[in-house]
């Protein structure tokens, strides 16, 4: 799980690795609805193991570590950008069995 906040709204995103029959499953973003979190958006993922939220110059991003597509660990992980109303895929990065992401800055 990863918690983040955009414009005063609280969100949680969960990395779903697999269901009973496949590693090609949606991961969900939940938004705080006043008394509980409600599903906000589904994103197709492949053996997802972690999400990381980060911000660059006021823009919000989510990156997912996809680790396995059912036949190979050589699979793209994805970066999503906040559009103002949802997250949209921005970029794919080749990874091999990815298990985590970390955002950092260098001065």
Short mmCIF file of N, CA and C in Angstrom, two decimals:
data_model
loop_
_atom_site.label_atom_id
_atom_site.label_comp_id
_atom_site.label_asym_id
_atom_site.label_seq_id
_atom_site.Cartn_x
_atom_site.Cartn_y
_atom_site.Cartn_z
N UNK A 1 0.84 -1.18 0.00
CA UNK A 1 0.00 0.00 0.00
C UNK A 1 0.88 1.24 0.00
N UNK A 2 0.39 2.26 -0.67
CA UNK A 2 1.06 3.55 -0.68
C UNK A 2 0.01 4.63 -0.46
N UNK A 3 0.23 5.51 0.50
CA UNK A 3 -0.67 6.63 0.77
C UNK A 3 -0.07 7.88 0.15
N UNK A 4 -0.93 8.73 -0.39
CA UNK A 4 -0.50 10.03 -0.90
C UNK A 4 -1.68 10.99 -0.86
N UNK A 5 -1.37 12.27 -1.02
CA UNK A 5 -2.40 13.31 -0.98
C UNK A 5 -2.26 14.21 -2.19
N UNK A 6 -3.40 14.53 -2.83
CA UNK A 6 -3.43 15.47 -3.95
C UNK A 6 -4.55 16.46 -3.68
N UNK A 7 -4.21 17.73 -3.65
CA UNK A 7 -5.20 18.80 -3.45
C UNK A 7 -6.12 18.54 -2.25
N UNK A 8 -5.56 18.07 -1.16
CA UNK A 8 -6.32 17.84 0.07
C UNK A 8 -7.08 16.53 0.11
N UNK A 9 -7.06 15.75 -0.97
CA UNK A 9 -7.72 14.44 -1.00
C UNK A 9 -6.70 13.35 -0.69
N UNK A 10 -7.10 12.40 0.14
CA UNK A 10 -6.22 11.29 0.50
C UNK A 10 -6.51 10.07 -0.38
N UNK A 11 -5.43 9.41 -0.81
CA UNK A 11 -5.52 8.24 -1.68
C UNK A 11 -4.67 7.11 -1.12
N UNK A 12 -5.09 5.89 -1.42
CA UNK A 12 -4.31 4.68 -1.17
C UNK A 12 -4.25 3.91 -2.47
N UNK A 13 -3.09 3.35 -2.79
CA UNK A 13 -2.98 2.49 -3.97
C UNK A 13 -2.42 1.15 -3.51
N UNK A 14 -3.00 0.07 -4.02
CA UNK A 14 -2.58 -1.28 -3.65
C UNK A 14 -1.99 -1.98 -4.86
N UNK A 15 -0.89 -2.70 -4.64
CA UNK A 15 -0.26 -3.50 -5.70
C UNK A 15 -0.80 -4.92 -5.59
N UNK A 16 -1.57 -5.36 -6.57
CA UNK A 16 -2.09 -6.72 -6.60
C UNK A 16 -1.19 -7.58 -7.46
N UNK A 17 -0.63 -8.61 -6.85
CA UNK A 17 0.30 -9.50 -7.56
C UNK A 17 -0.45 -10.47 -8.47
N UNK A 18 -1.51 -11.11 -7.96
CA UNK A 18 -2.21 -12.14 -8.73
C UNK A 18 -3.57 -12.41 -8.12
N UNK A 19 -4.41 -13.07 -8.91
CA UNK A 19 -5.62 -13.66 -8.37
C UNK A 19 -5.45 -15.18 -8.44
N UNK A 20 -6.52 -15.94 -8.37
CA UNK A 20 -6.42 -17.40 -8.36
C UNK A 20 -5.92 -18.00 -9.66
N UNK A 21 -5.98 -17.22 -10.77
CA UNK A 21 -5.64 -17.82 -12.05
C UNK A 21 -4.64 -17.03 -12.90
N UNK A 22 -4.29 -15.80 -12.49
CA UNK A 22 -3.44 -14.99 -13.36
C UNK A 22 -2.68 -13.93 -12.57
N UNK A 23 -1.53 -13.52 -13.11
CA UNK A 23 -0.80 -12.38 -12.56
C UNK A 23 -1.16 -11.10 -13.30
N UNK A 24 -1.99 -11.21 -14.31
CA UNK A 24 -2.49 -10.05 -15.05
C UNK A 24 -3.79 -9.59 -14.39
N UNK A 25 -3.64 -8.73 -13.38
CA UNK A 25 -4.80 -8.28 -12.60
C UNK A 25 -4.72 -6.77 -12.40
N UNK A 26 -5.87 -6.16 -12.20
CA UNK A 26 -5.90 -4.73 -11.92
C UNK A 26 -5.43 -4.46 -10.50
N UNK A 27 -4.71 -3.38 -10.34
CA UNK A 27 -4.43 -2.81 -9.02
C UNK A 27 -5.37 -1.62 -8.87
N UNK A 28 -5.72 -1.28 -7.63
CA UNK A 28 -6.71 -0.24 -7.40
C UNK A 28 -6.14 0.95 -6.65
N UNK A 29 -6.70 2.10 -7.00
CA UNK A 29 -6.48 3.34 -6.26
C UNK A 29 -7.78 3.63 -5.54
N UNK A 30 -7.68 3.93 -4.24
CA UNK A 30 -8.83 4.28 -3.42
C UNK A 30 -8.72 5.73 -2.97
N UNK A 31 -9.86 6.42 -2.88
CA UNK A 31 -9.90 7.80 -2.42
C UNK A 31 -10.76 7.90 -1.16
N UNK A 32 -10.29 8.69 -0.21
CA UNK A 32 -11.04 8.89 1.03
C UNK A 32 -12.36 9.57 0.72
N UNK A 33 -13.46 8.97 1.21
CA UNK A 33 -14.80 9.47 0.91
C UNK A 33 -15.50 10.01 2.16
N UNK A 34 -14.74 10.42 3.16
CA UNK A 34 -15.33 11.03 4.35
C UNK A 34 -15.39 10.12 5.55
N UNK A 35 -15.76 8.85 5.33
CA UNK A 35 -15.84 7.88 6.43
C UNK A 35 -15.07 6.60 6.12
N UNK A 36 -14.71 6.43 4.86
CA UNK A 36 -13.96 5.24 4.44
C UNK A 36 -13.34 5.51 3.07
N UNK A 37 -12.50 4.59 2.64
CA UNK A 37 -11.90 4.68 1.30
C UNK A 37 -12.80 3.97 0.30
N UNK A 38 -13.02 4.60 -0.85
CA UNK A 38 -13.83 4.03 -1.93
C UNK A 38 -12.96 3.86 -3.16
N UNK A 39 -13.23 2.80 -3.93
CA UNK A 39 -12.46 2.59 -5.14
C UNK A 39 -12.60 3.79 -6.07
N UNK A 40 -11.46 4.26 -6.57
CA UNK A 40 -11.42 5.45 -7.42
C UNK A 40 -11.02 5.10 -8.86
N UNK A 41 -9.99 4.24 -9.02
CA UNK A 41 -9.49 3.92 -10.36
C UNK A 41 -8.83 2.55 -10.33
N UNK A 42 -8.99 1.81 -11.43
CA UNK A 42 -8.31 0.52 -11.62
C UNK A 42 -7.24 0.69 -12.69
N UNK A 43 -6.09 0.07 -12.46
CA UNK A 43 -5.01 0.13 -13.42
C UNK A 43 -4.52 -1.29 -13.70
N UNK A 44 -4.47 -1.72 -14.96
CA UNK A 44 -3.96 -3.06 -15.28
C UNK A 44 -2.49 -3.19 -14.88
N UNK A 45 -2.17 -4.26 -14.14
CA UNK A 45 -0.80 -4.52 -13.71
C UNK A 45 -0.48 -6.00 -13.90
N UNK A 46 0.80 -6.33 -13.80
CA UNK A 46 1.27 -7.69 -14.09
C UNK A 46 2.23 -8.13 -13.00
N UNK A 47 1.71 -8.91 -12.06
CA UNK A 47 2.54 -9.32 -10.93
C UNK A 47 3.04 -8.12 -10.15
N UNK A 48 2.17 -7.15 -9.93
CA UNK A 48 2.57 -5.91 -9.26
C UNK A 48 3.04 -6.19 -7.84
N UNK A 49 4.17 -5.58 -7.47
CA UNK A 49 4.67 -5.80 -6.12
C UNK A 49 4.78 -4.53 -5.30
N UNK A 50 4.78 -3.35 -5.92
CA UNK A 50 4.88 -2.11 -5.15
C UNK A 50 4.51 -0.91 -6.01
N UNK A 51 4.04 0.14 -5.34
CA UNK A 51 3.79 1.43 -5.94
C UNK A 51 4.61 2.48 -5.20
N UNK A 52 4.95 3.53 -5.90
CA UNK A 52 5.61 4.69 -5.29
C UNK A 52 4.96 5.94 -5.85
N UNK A 53 4.58 6.86 -4.96
CA UNK A 53 4.07 8.17 -5.37
C UNK A 53 5.21 9.17 -5.24
N UNK A 54 5.30 10.10 -6.18
CA UNK A 54 6.26 11.18 -6.06
C UNK A 54 5.73 12.40 -6.79
N UNK A 55 6.35 13.52 -6.51
CA UNK A 55 5.92 14.80 -7.07
C UNK A 55 7.13 15.52 -7.66
N UNK A 56 6.97 16.07 -8.86
CA UNK A 56 8.02 16.86 -9.51
C UNK A 56 7.38 18.16 -9.99
N UNK A 57 7.88 19.27 -9.48
CA UNK A 57 7.37 20.59 -9.88
C UNK A 57 5.85 20.69 -9.80
N UNK A 58 5.27 20.12 -8.74
CA UNK A 58 3.83 20.19 -8.53
C UNK A 58 3.01 19.14 -9.25
N UNK A 59 3.64 18.36 -10.13
CA UNK A 59 2.93 17.28 -10.84
C UNK A 59 3.07 15.98 -10.05
N UNK A 60 1.98 15.22 -9.97
CA UNK A 60 1.96 13.97 -9.21
C UNK A 60 2.12 12.77 -10.14
N UNK A 61 2.91 11.82 -9.67
CA UNK A 61 3.20 10.61 -10.43
C UNK A 61 3.05 9.38 -9.55
N UNK A 62 2.68 8.28 -10.18
CA UNK A 62 2.70 6.96 -9.56
C UNK A 62 3.52 6.04 -10.45
N UNK A 63 4.35 5.22 -9.84
CA UNK A 63 5.10 4.22 -10.60
C UNK A 63 4.81 2.86 -9.97
N UNK A 64 4.57 1.86 -10.81
CA UNK A 64 4.30 0.50 -10.34
C UNK A 64 5.45 -0.41 -10.73
N UNK A 65 5.84 -1.28 -9.81
CA UNK A 65 6.84 -2.31 -10.08
C UNK A 65 6.11 -3.57 -10.53
N UNK A 66 6.09 -3.82 -11.84
CA UNK A 66 5.54 -5.06 -12.39
C UNK A 66 6.66 -6.10 -12.38
N UNK A 67 6.39 -7.28 -11.83
CA UNK A 67 7.48 -8.24 -11.65
C UNK A 67 7.38 -9.50 -12.50
N UNK A 68 6.18 -9.83 -13.02
CA UNK A 68 6.04 -11.10 -13.73
C UNK A 68 4.76 -11.06 -14.56
N UNK A 69 4.84 -11.49 -15.82
CA UNK A 69 3.65 -11.46 -16.69
C UNK A 69 3.03 -12.83 -16.92
N UNK A 70 3.48 -13.83 -16.19
CA UNK A 70 2.95 -15.18 -16.35
C UNK A 70 3.93 -16.10 -17.07
N UNK A 71 4.88 -15.51 -17.81
CA UNK A 71 5.87 -16.33 -18.50
C UNK A 71 7.30 -15.78 -18.37
N UNK A 72 7.43 -14.51 -17.99
CA UNK A 72 8.76 -13.91 -17.93
C UNK A 72 8.81 -12.82 -16.86
N UNK A 73 10.00 -12.65 -16.28
CA UNK A 73 10.21 -11.53 -15.36
C UNK A 73 10.73 -10.29 -16.08
N UNK A 74 10.99 -10.41 -17.37
CA UNK A 74 11.39 -9.25 -18.18
C UNK A 74 10.13 -8.57 -18.68
N UNK A 75 9.69 -7.59 -17.93
CA UNK A 75 8.41 -6.92 -18.20
C UNK A 75 8.54 -5.45 -17.87
N UNK A 76 7.88 -4.61 -18.63
CA UNK A 76 7.92 -3.18 -18.37
C UNK A 76 7.18 -2.84 -17.09
N UNK A 77 7.75 -1.92 -16.32
CA UNK A 77 7.03 -1.25 -15.25
C UNK A 77 6.55 0.08 -15.81
N UNK A 78 5.57 0.70 -15.15
CA UNK A 78 4.91 1.86 -15.74
C UNK A 78 4.91 3.06 -14.80
N UNK A 79 5.01 4.25 -15.41
CA UNK A 79 4.85 5.51 -14.69
C UNK A 79 3.56 6.15 -15.16
N UNK A 80 2.76 6.64 -14.21
CA UNK A 80 1.49 7.29 -14.49
C UNK A 80 1.55 8.72 -13.97
N UNK A 81 0.90 9.63 -14.69
CA UNK A 81 0.85 11.05 -14.28
C UNK A 81 -0.59 11.44 -14.00
N UNK A 82 -0.77 12.22 -12.95
CA UNK A 82 -2.08 12.75 -12.57
C UNK A 82 -2.51 13.78 -13.60
N UNK A 83 -3.72 13.62 -14.16
CA UNK A 83 -4.23 14.54 -15.19
C UNK A 83 -5.12 15.63 -14.62
N UNK A 84 -5.40 15.55 -13.33
CA UNK A 84 -6.35 16.47 -12.70
C UNK A 84 -7.60 15.76 -12.27
N UNK A 85 -7.85 14.58 -12.88
CA UNK A 85 -9.03 13.80 -12.51
C UNK A 85 -8.75 12.30 -12.41
N UNK A 86 -7.61 11.86 -12.92
CA UNK A 86 -7.24 10.43 -12.89
C UNK A 86 -5.76 10.30 -13.24
N UNK A 87 -5.24 9.08 -13.10
CA UNK A 87 -3.86 8.81 -13.51
C UNK A 87 -3.87 8.21 -14.91
N UNK A 88 -2.95 8.69 -15.75
CA UNK A 88 -2.83 8.23 -17.12
C UNK A 88 -1.39 7.78 -17.36
N UNK A 89 -1.22 6.68 -18.11
CA UNK A 89 0.13 6.17 -18.35
C UNK A 89 0.96 7.20 -19.09
N UNK A 90 2.17 7.42 -18.58
CA UNK A 90 3.10 8.37 -19.16
C UNK A 90 4.26 7.66 -19.85
N UNK A 91 4.77 6.59 -19.22
CA UNK A 91 5.99 5.96 -19.72
C UNK A 91 6.09 4.52 -19.24
N UNK A 92 6.73 3.69 -20.05
CA UNK A 92 7.07 2.32 -19.66
C UNK A 92 8.59 2.22 -19.55
N UNK A 93 9.05 1.50 -18.54
CA UNK A 93 10.48 1.32 -18.33
C UNK A 93 10.76 -0.18 -18.25
N UNK A 94 11.68 -0.69 -19.07
CA UNK A 94 12.01 -2.12 -19.02
C UNK A 94 12.58 -2.48 -17.64
N UNK A 95 12.02 -3.52 -17.02
CA UNK A 95 12.51 -4.02 -15.73
C UNK A 95 12.55 -5.54 -15.78
N UNK A 96 13.22 -6.11 -14.81
CA UNK A 96 13.33 -7.57 -14.72
C UNK A 96 13.02 -7.99 -13.28
N UNK A 97 11.81 -8.52 -13.08
CA UNK A 97 11.40 -8.95 -11.74
C UNK A 97 11.40 -7.83 -10.73
N UNK A 98 10.95 -6.64 -11.12
CA UNK A 98 10.97 -5.47 -10.23
C UNK A 98 10.14 -5.73 -8.97
N UNK A 99 10.67 -5.28 -7.84
CA UNK A 99 9.95 -5.47 -6.57
C UNK A 99 9.71 -4.17 -5.83
N UNK A 100 10.31 -3.07 -6.26
CA UNK A 100 10.12 -1.82 -5.54
C UNK A 100 10.63 -0.67 -6.39
N UNK A 101 10.22 0.53 -6.04
CA UNK A 101 10.70 1.76 -6.63
C UNK A 101 11.00 2.73 -5.50
N UNK A 102 11.94 3.61 -5.71
CA UNK A 102 12.20 4.70 -4.78
C UNK A 102 12.45 5.97 -5.58
N UNK A 103 11.80 7.03 -5.17
CA UNK A 103 12.03 8.35 -5.75
C UNK A 103 13.01 9.09 -4.85
N UNK A 104 13.95 9.79 -5.44
CA UNK A 104 14.88 10.59 -4.64
C UNK A 104 15.36 11.77 -5.45
N UNK A 105 15.91 12.75 -4.75
CA UNK A 105 16.45 13.96 -5.36
C UNK A 105 17.92 14.08 -5.02
N UNK A 106 18.67 14.63 -5.94
CA UNK A 106 20.08 14.92 -5.71
C UNK A 106 20.27 16.42 -5.85
N UNK A 107 20.82 17.03 -4.81
CA UNK A 107 21.05 18.50 -4.84
C UNK A 107 22.25 18.82 -5.70
#
